[in-house]
PDB file of C-alpha atoms in Angstrom:
ATOM      1  CA  GLU A  10     -11.103  15.484  -0.811  1.00 95.00           C
ATOM      2  CA  VAL A  11      -8.391  13.912   0.216  1.00 97.00           C
ATOM      3  CA  GLN A  12      -5.418  14.332  -2.958  1.00 98.00           C
ATOM      4  CA  LEU A  13      -2.112  13.427  -3.626  1.00 98.00           C
ATOM      5  CA  LEU A  14      -0.763  13.865  -6.457  1.00 98.00           C
ATOM      6  CA  GLU A  15       2.785  12.483  -7.470  1.00 98.00           C
ATOM      7  CA  SER A  16       5.855  13.500  -9.687  1.00 97.00           C
ATOM      8  CA  GLY A  17       9.377  13.361 -10.201  1.00 97.00           C
ATOM      9  CA  GLY A  18       8.517   9.967 -11.895  1.00 96.00           C
ATOM     10  CA  GLY A  19      11.299   8.743 -15.070  1.00 97.00           C
ATOM     11  CA  LEU A  20      14.083   7.147 -17.039  1.00 98.00           C
ATOM     12  CA  VAL A  21      16.997   6.851 -14.954  1.00 98.00           C
ATOM     13  CA  GLN A  22      20.361   4.756 -16.108  1.00 98.00           C
ATOM     14  CA  PRO A  23      21.669   2.508 -13.339  1.00 98.00           C
ATOM     15  CA  GLY A  24      23.572   4.314 -11.002  1.00 98.00           C
ATOM     16  CA  GLY A  25      21.968   7.239 -11.286  1.00 98.00           C
ATOM     17  CA  SER A  26      19.022   9.926  -8.760  1.00 98.00           C
ATOM     18  CA  LEU A  27      15.920  10.800  -9.121  1.00 98.00           C
ATOM     19  CA  ARG A  28      14.061  12.626  -6.778  1.00 98.00           C
ATOM     20  CA  LEU A  29       9.604  11.814  -6.217  1.00 98.00           C
ATOM     21  CA  SER A  30       7.633  14.853  -5.037  1.00 98.00           C
ATOM     22  CA  CYS A  31       4.095  14.165  -3.502  1.00 98.00           C
ATOM     23  CA  ALA A  32       1.951  17.588  -3.162  1.00 98.00           C
ATOM     24  CA  ALA A  33      -0.900  16.667  -0.755  1.00 98.00           C
ATOM     25  CA  SER A  34      -4.362  18.712   0.083  1.00 98.00           C
ATOM     26  CA  GLY A  35      -7.707  17.841   2.335  1.00 97.00           C
ATOM     27  CA  PHE A  36      -6.144  16.743   5.389  1.00 96.00           C
ATOM     28  CA  THR A  37      -4.596  17.819   7.890  1.00 96.00           C
ATOM     29  CA  PHE A  38      -0.890  17.144   6.687  1.00 96.00           C
ATOM     30  CA  ASP A  39       1.752  18.305   9.327  1.00 95.00           C
ATOM     31  CA  ILE A  40       0.552  15.267  12.090  1.00 95.00           C
ATOM     32  CA  THR A  41       0.253  12.316   9.512  1.00 96.00           C
ATOM     33  CA  PRO A  42       2.874   9.906   8.393  1.00 96.00           C
ATOM     34  CA  MET A  43       3.329   9.477   5.336  1.00 97.00           C
ATOM     35  CA  ALA A  44       4.630   6.855   2.861  1.00 97.00           C
ATOM     36  CA  TRP A  45       5.622   5.732  -0.031  1.00 98.00           C
ATOM     37  CA  VAL A  46       4.370   2.765  -1.280  1.00 98.00           C
ATOM     38  CA  ARG A  47       6.179   0.476  -4.981  1.00 98.00           C
ATOM     39  CA  GLN A  48       4.865  -1.598  -7.527  1.00 97.00           C
ATOM     40  CA  ALA A  49       7.085  -3.494  -9.933  1.00 97.00           C
ATOM     41  CA  PRO A  50       5.860  -4.170 -13.421  1.00 95.00           C
ATOM     42  CA  GLY A  51       3.337  -7.522 -12.907  1.00 92.00           C
ATOM     43  CA  LYS A  52       3.889  -7.633  -9.341  1.00 95.00           C
ATOM     44  CA  GLY A  53       2.420  -7.346  -5.599  1.00 95.00           C
ATOM     45  CA  LEU A  54       2.346  -4.060  -2.934  1.00 97.00           C
ATOM     46  CA  GLU A  55       6.081  -3.394  -1.412  1.00 97.00           C
ATOM     47  CA  TRP A  56       6.393  -0.662   0.822  1.00 96.00           C
ATOM     48  CA  VAL A  57       9.032   1.669   0.717  1.00 97.00           C
ATOM     49  CA  SER A  58       9.414   4.336   3.294  1.00 97.00           C
ATOM     50  CA  VAL A  59       7.279   6.251   5.909  1.00 97.00           C
ATOM     51  CA  ILE A  60       7.763   8.824   7.388  1.00 97.00           C
ATOM     52  CA  SER A  61       6.216  10.351  10.818  1.00 95.00           C
ATOM     53  CA  GLY A  62       4.279  14.468  10.916  1.00 94.00           C
ATOM     54  CA  ASN A  63       6.771  16.218  12.743  1.00 93.00           C
ATOM     55  CA  THR A  64       9.508  14.480  10.965  1.00 91.00           C
ATOM     56  CA  TYR A  65      11.543  12.554  14.038  1.00 94.00           C
ATOM     57  CA  VAL A  66      10.970   9.178  12.970  1.00 95.00           C
ATOM     58  CA  THR A  67      11.973   7.528   9.361  1.00 97.00           C
ATOM     59  CA  LEU A  68      11.658   4.356   8.032  1.00 96.00           C
ATOM     60  CA  TYR A  69      12.701   2.192   5.367  1.00 97.00           C
ATOM     61  CA  ALA A  70      12.745  -1.023   3.542  1.00 96.00           C
ATOM     62  CA  ASP A  71      15.542  -3.682   3.807  1.00 96.00           C
ATOM     63  CA  SER A  72      15.713  -3.274  -0.037  1.00 97.00           C
ATOM     64  CA  VAL A  73      16.335   0.774  -0.117  1.00 98.00           C
ATOM     65  CA  ASN A  74      18.125   1.379   3.539  1.00 97.00           C
ATOM     66  CA  GLY A  75      20.969   3.412   2.525  1.00 97.00           C
ATOM     67  CA  ARG A  76      19.762   4.340  -0.736  1.00 98.00           C
ATOM     68  CA  PHE A  77      17.178   6.527  -0.631  1.00 98.00           C
ATOM     69  CA  THR A  78      16.468   8.829   1.949  1.00 98.00           C
ATOM     70  CA  ILE A  79      12.518  10.866   3.197  1.00 98.00           C
ATOM     71  CA  SER A  80      11.777  13.641   4.102  1.00 98.00           C
ATOM     72  CA  ARG A  81       8.472  16.596   3.692  1.00 98.00           C
ATOM     73  CA  ASP A  82       8.025  19.998   4.179  1.00 98.00           C
ATOM     74  CA  ASN A  83       4.657  20.136   5.913  1.00 97.00           C
ATOM     75  CA  SER A  84       4.510  24.212   4.970  1.00 97.00           C
ATOM     76  CA  ARG A  85       3.930  23.068   1.790  1.00 98.00           C
ATOM     77  CA  ASN A  86       1.967  20.222   2.271  1.00 98.00           C
ATOM     78  CA  THR A  87       5.146  18.124   1.066  1.00 98.00           C
ATOM     79  CA  VAL A  88       6.713  15.330   1.069  1.00 98.00           C
ATOM     80  CA  PHE A  89       9.869  13.738  -0.817  1.00 98.00           C
ATOM     81  CA  LEU A  90      11.534  10.759  -1.504  1.00 98.00           C
ATOM     82  CA  GLN A  91      15.455  11.190  -2.868  1.00 98.00           C
ATOM     83  CA  MET A  92      16.429   7.809  -4.292  1.00 98.00           C
ATOM     84  CA  ASN A  93      19.988   7.176  -4.639  1.00 98.00           C
ATOM     85  CA  ASN A  94      22.876   4.756  -6.351  1.00 98.00           C
ATOM     86  CA  LEU A  95      19.488   3.107  -8.353  1.00 98.00           C
ATOM     87  CA  ARG A  96      19.512  -0.365  -9.812  1.00 98.00           C
ATOM     88  CA  ALA A  97      17.175  -2.312 -12.134  1.00 97.00           C
ATOM     89  CA  GLU A  98      14.978  -3.654  -9.406  1.00 97.00           C
ATOM     90  CA  ASP A  99      14.103  -0.193  -8.215  1.00 98.00           C
ATOM     91  CA  THR A 100      11.875   0.296 -11.695  1.00 98.00           C
ATOM     92  CA  ALA A 101       8.247   0.365 -10.196  1.00 98.00           C
ATOM     93  CA  LEU A 102       5.575   2.567 -10.260  1.00 98.00           C
ATOM     94  CA  TYR A 103       5.343   4.904  -7.088  1.00 98.00           C
ATOM     95  CA  TYR A 104       2.321   5.829  -4.917  1.00 98.00           C
ATOM     96  CA  CYS A 105       2.614   8.344  -2.355  1.00 98.00           C
ATOM     97  CA  THR A 106       0.429   7.297   0.508  1.00 98.00           C
ATOM     98  CA  LYS A 107      -1.291   8.304   3.708  1.00 97.00           C
ATOM     99  CA  TYR A 108      -1.347   6.780   6.697  1.00 94.00           C
ATOM    100  CA  LEU A 109      -5.291   6.258   7.931  1.00 93.00           C
ATOM    101  CA  ARG A 110      -4.326   7.541  11.809  1.00 91.00           C
ATOM    102  CA  ARG A 111      -0.765   8.263  13.463  1.00 88.00           C
ATOM    103  CA  ASP A 112      -1.291   4.878  14.883  1.00 88.00           C
ATOM    104  CA  VAL A 113      -2.657   2.726  11.954  1.00 91.00           C
ATOM    105  CA  ALA A 114      -0.430   2.217   9.777  1.00 93.00           C
ATOM    106  CA  VAL A 115      -2.658   1.512   6.900  1.00 96.00           C
ATOM    107  CA  PHE A 116      -2.713   2.977   3.502  1.00 97.00           C
ATOM    108  CA  ASP A 117      -6.437   5.368   3.272  1.00 97.00           C
ATOM    109  CA  SER A 118      -5.667   7.390  -0.125  1.00 97.00           C
ATOM    110  CA  TRP A 119      -3.159   7.348  -2.669  1.00 98.00           C
ATOM    111  CA  GLY A 120      -1.856   9.000  -4.996  1.00 98.00           C
ATOM    112  CA  GLN A 121      -2.058   8.087  -9.017  1.00 97.00           C
ATOM    113  CA  GLY A 122       1.868   7.559  -8.713  1.00 97.00           C
ATOM    114  CA  ALA A 123       5.248   8.351 -10.640  1.00 98.00           C
ATOM    115  CA  LEU A 124       6.479   5.606 -12.683  1.00 98.00           C
ATOM    116  CA  VAL A 125      10.259   5.364 -12.369  1.00 98.00           C
ATOM    117  CA  THR A 126      12.056   2.807 -14.584  1.00 98.00           C
ATOM    118  CA  VAL A 127      15.770   2.329 -14.543  1.00 98.00           C
ATOM    119  CA  SER A 128      18.020   1.225 -17.721  1.00 97.00           C
ATOM    120  CA  SER A 129      20.987   1.997 -19.483  1.00 95.00           C
TER     121      SER A 129
ATOM    122  CA  GLU B  24      10.036  -9.639   8.640  1.00 95.00           C
ATOM    123  CA  ILE B  25       6.117 -10.997   8.418  1.00 97.00           C
ATOM    124  CA  VAL B  26       5.985 -12.521   5.872  1.00 98.00           C
ATOM    125  CA  MET B  27       1.566 -12.570   3.829  1.00 98.00           C
ATOM    126  CA  THR B  28       0.634 -14.935   2.539  1.00 98.00           C
ATOM    127  CA  GLN B  29      -2.638 -15.458   0.299  1.00 98.00           C
ATOM    128  CA  SER B  30      -4.672 -18.185  -1.919  1.00 96.00           C
ATOM    129  CA  PRO B  31      -6.295 -19.217  -4.363  1.00 97.00           C
ATOM    130  CA  ALA B  32      -2.952 -17.235  -6.216  1.00 97.00           C
ATOM    131  CA  SER B  33      -6.047 -16.603  -8.703  1.00 97.00           C
ATOM    132  CA  LEU B  34     -10.335 -16.873  -7.939  1.00 96.00           C
ATOM    133  CA  SER B  35     -13.095 -17.218 -11.466  1.00 97.00           C
ATOM    134  CA  LEU B  36     -15.954 -16.451 -10.740  1.00 96.00           C
ATOM    135  CA  SER B  37     -19.762 -15.484 -11.749  1.00 96.00           C
ATOM    136  CA  PRO B  38     -20.935 -12.272 -11.078  1.00 96.00           C
ATOM    137  CA  GLY B  39     -23.709 -12.905  -7.557  1.00 97.00           C
ATOM    138  CA  GLU B  40     -21.396 -15.286  -6.851  1.00 97.00           C
ATOM    139  CA  LYS B  41     -19.513 -15.477  -3.044  1.00 98.00           C
ATOM    140  CA  ALA B  42     -16.059 -15.134  -3.457  1.00 98.00           C
ATOM    141  CA  THR B  43     -12.949 -16.440  -0.383  1.00 98.00           C
ATOM    142  CA  LEU B  44      -9.540 -14.991  -0.161  1.00 98.00           C
ATOM    143  CA  SER B  45      -7.599 -16.195   2.958  1.00 98.00           C
ATOM    144  CA  CYS B  46      -4.097 -14.619   4.209  1.00 98.00           C
ATOM    145  CA  ARG B  47      -1.811 -16.116   6.454  1.00 98.00           C
ATOM    146  CA  ALA B  48       0.538 -14.493   7.928  1.00 98.00           C
ATOM    147  CA  SER B  49       3.716 -15.825   9.377  1.00 98.00           C
ATOM    148  CA  GLN B  50       3.628 -15.336  12.566  1.00 98.00           C
ATOM    149  CA  SER B  51       0.985 -13.030  14.970  1.00 98.00           C
ATOM    150  CA  VAL B  52      -0.599 -10.524  13.911  1.00 97.00           C
ATOM    151  CA  ASP B  53      -3.256  -9.997  15.716  1.00 96.00           C
ATOM    152  CA  SER B  54      -6.097  -8.494  14.733  1.00 97.00           C
ATOM    153  CA  ASN B  55      -3.816  -5.702  13.004  1.00 97.00           C
ATOM    154  CA  LEU B  56      -4.660  -6.831   8.900  1.00 98.00           C
ATOM    155  CA  ALA B  57      -5.740  -5.060   6.203  1.00 98.00           C
ATOM    156  CA  TRP B  58      -7.422  -5.862   2.933  1.00 98.00           C
ATOM    157  CA  TYR B  59      -6.954  -3.802  -0.401  1.00 98.00           C
ATOM    158  CA  GLN B  60      -8.778  -3.796  -4.049  1.00 98.00           C
ATOM    159  CA  SER B  61      -6.169  -3.149  -7.246  1.00 97.00           C
ATOM    160  CA  LYS B  62      -7.395  -2.522 -10.336  1.00 96.00           C
ATOM    161  CA  PRO B  63      -5.777  -1.986 -13.630  1.00 93.00           C
ATOM    162  CA  GLY B  64      -4.724   1.583 -14.209  1.00 93.00           C
ATOM    163  CA  GLN B  65      -5.703   2.684 -10.968  1.00 96.00           C
ATOM    164  CA  PRO B  66      -3.985   3.414  -7.871  1.00 97.00           C
ATOM    165  CA  PRO B  67      -5.345   0.861  -4.675  1.00 97.00           C
ATOM    166  CA  ARG B  68      -8.305   0.919  -2.532  1.00 98.00           C
ATOM    167  CA  LEU B  69      -8.404   0.222   1.045  1.00 98.00           C
ATOM    168  CA  LEU B  70     -11.266  -2.226   1.790  1.00 98.00           C
ATOM    169  CA  ILE B  71     -10.406  -3.514   5.265  1.00 98.00           C
ATOM    170  CA  TYR B  72      -8.459  -2.351   8.953  1.00 98.00           C
ATOM    171  CA  VAL B  73      -8.157  -4.227  12.039  1.00 97.00           C
ATOM    172  CA  THR B  74      -9.660  -7.017  10.494  1.00 98.00           C
ATOM    173  CA  SER B  75     -13.247  -6.606  10.020  1.00 98.00           C
ATOM    174  CA  THR B  76     -13.687  -2.483   9.921  1.00 98.00           C
ATOM    175  CA  ARG B  77     -14.950  -1.160   6.550  1.00 98.00           C
ATOM    176  CA  ALA B  78     -13.417   1.841   5.286  1.00 97.00           C
ATOM    177  CA  THR B  79     -14.781   4.741   4.039  1.00 95.00           C
ATOM    178  CA  GLY B  80     -17.621   3.802   1.648  1.00 96.00           C
ATOM    179  CA  VAL B  81     -16.741   0.630   1.133  1.00 98.00           C
ATOM    180  CA  PRO B  82     -19.619  -1.355   0.370  1.00 97.00           C
ATOM    181  CA  ALA B  83     -21.273  -4.107   3.368  1.00 98.00           C
ATOM    182  CA  ARG B  84     -20.520  -6.800   0.683  1.00 98.00           C
ATOM    183  CA  PHE B  85     -17.105  -6.777   1.775  1.00 98.00           C
ATOM    184  CA  SER B  86     -16.191  -8.162   4.905  1.00 98.00           C
ATOM    185  CA  GLY B  87     -12.991  -9.579   6.872  1.00 98.00           C
ATOM    186  CA  SER B  88     -13.104 -12.262   9.656  1.00 98.00           C
ATOM    187  CA  GLY B  89      -9.896 -13.742  11.189  1.00 98.00           C
ATOM    188  CA  SER B  90      -7.152 -12.598  13.691  1.00 96.00           C
ATOM    189  CA  GLY B  91      -3.360 -13.745  14.193  1.00 97.00           C
ATOM    190  CA  THR B  92      -2.184 -15.234  11.509  1.00 98.00           C
ATOM    191  CA  GLU B  93      -5.382 -16.651   9.811  1.00 98.00           C
ATOM    192  CA  PHE B  94      -7.408 -14.167   8.363  1.00 98.00           C
ATOM    193  CA  THR B  95     -10.523 -13.849   4.874  1.00 98.00           C
ATOM    194  CA  LEU B  96     -11.625 -11.724   2.870  1.00 98.00           C
ATOM    195  CA  THR B  97     -15.268 -12.499   1.959  1.00 98.00           C
ATOM    196  CA  ILE B  98     -17.020 -10.325  -0.841  1.00 98.00           C
ATOM    197  CA  SER B  99     -20.949 -12.118  -0.588  1.00 97.00           C
ATOM    198  CA  SER B 100     -22.016 -11.259  -4.139  1.00 96.00           C
ATOM    199  CA  LEU B 101     -19.964 -10.719  -6.249  1.00 97.00           C
ATOM    200  CA  GLN B 102     -20.368  -7.266  -8.969  1.00 97.00           C
ATOM    201  CA  SER B 103     -19.304  -6.521 -11.491  1.00 95.00           C
ATOM    202  CA  GLU B 104     -17.229  -3.809 -10.246  1.00 96.00           C
ATOM    203  CA  ASP B 105     -14.900  -5.573  -7.757  1.00 97.00           C
ATOM    204  CA  PHE B 106     -13.423  -8.438 -10.455  1.00 96.00           C
ATOM    205  CA  ALA B 107     -10.341  -7.022  -9.438  1.00 97.00           C
ATOM    206  CA  VAL B 108      -6.618  -8.304  -7.436  1.00 98.00           C
ATOM    207  CA  TYR B 109      -6.509  -8.437  -3.892  1.00 98.00           C
ATOM    208  CA  TYR B 110      -3.930  -7.641  -1.378  1.00 98.00           C
ATOM    209  CA  CYS B 111      -3.827  -8.108   2.177  1.00 98.00           C
ATOM    210  CA  GLN B 112      -1.290  -6.702   4.345  1.00 98.00           C
ATOM    211  CA  GLN B 113      -0.398  -6.746   8.015  1.00 98.00           C
ATOM    212  CA  HIS B 114      -0.345  -3.007  10.220  1.00 97.00           C
ATOM    213  CA  TYR B 115       1.127  -4.894  13.252  1.00 96.00           C
ATOM    214  CA  ASN B 116       4.636  -4.628  13.145  1.00 92.00           C
ATOM    215  CA  TRP B 117       7.179  -2.514  10.706  1.00 90.00           C
ATOM    216  CA  PRO B 118       8.702  -3.467   8.238  1.00 94.00           C
ATOM    217  CA  TRP B 119       4.295  -3.444   6.816  1.00 96.00           C
ATOM    218  CA  THR B 120       4.175  -6.309   4.371  1.00 97.00           C
ATOM    219  CA  PHE B 121       1.744  -7.307   1.919  1.00 98.00           C
ATOM    220  CA  GLY B 122       0.400 -10.426   0.458  1.00 98.00           C
ATOM    221  CA  GLN B 123       1.493 -11.452  -2.875  1.00 97.00           C
ATOM    222  CA  GLY B 124      -2.344 -10.997  -4.443  1.00 98.00           C
ATOM    223  CA  THR B 125      -5.287 -12.448  -4.983  1.00 98.00           C
ATOM    224  CA  GLU B 126      -7.250 -12.457  -8.734  1.00 98.00           C
ATOM    225  CA  VAL B 127     -10.234 -12.387  -8.916  1.00 98.00           C
ATOM    226  CA  GLU B 128     -11.275 -13.305 -12.328  1.00 97.00           C
ATOM    227  CA  ILE B 129     -14.711 -13.471 -14.032  1.00 93.00           C
ATOM    228  CA  LYS B 130     -15.862 -17.077 -14.952  1.00 91.00           C
TER     229      LYS B 130
END
């Protein structure tokens, strides 16, 4: 059974930093692209970032490019999202997700989410 | 960026009725369209990808159709557990984008 467990969410002031982690199990982690998708309160879904299995490819939404960094540790089956210079509009529930397949960019498994609140 | 537009914003139906949800892309996504179901307090659930392929465990009452820029999710006979918000997502071109959602509510 696939399991994705996020941690690291919390309350942070504007301009601050936070690092989310996602521990994965139940699938072949090191060949599977992993992504973060967020949902602001009362809003829809927004794809944030993705990293390939071999870490060679990382992509970001324009809204976070230059401020967020995705990474992974295949020895620990864990993916990370380093979030710097946070803004109020980054307040959201951040879901860790996996691609269905390497060549199919749909998100077939989701964690329960990590809540990030950016407020003074 | 491909913009995904869903209609209607909400749908009020009774159990047993048929639901038809629409999703339009601002440019062709070929057949690379997925649907998700979202319920309060739960993560989204993948229902359908590449327009019409049901994900593992998804009941046959959910079906998808369309191509290019126009897509439809049909729920043939609504069950109580189907009342939720549904999102479409194009998986044709990065950045992957979602529609704003259609809420299917109990009439």
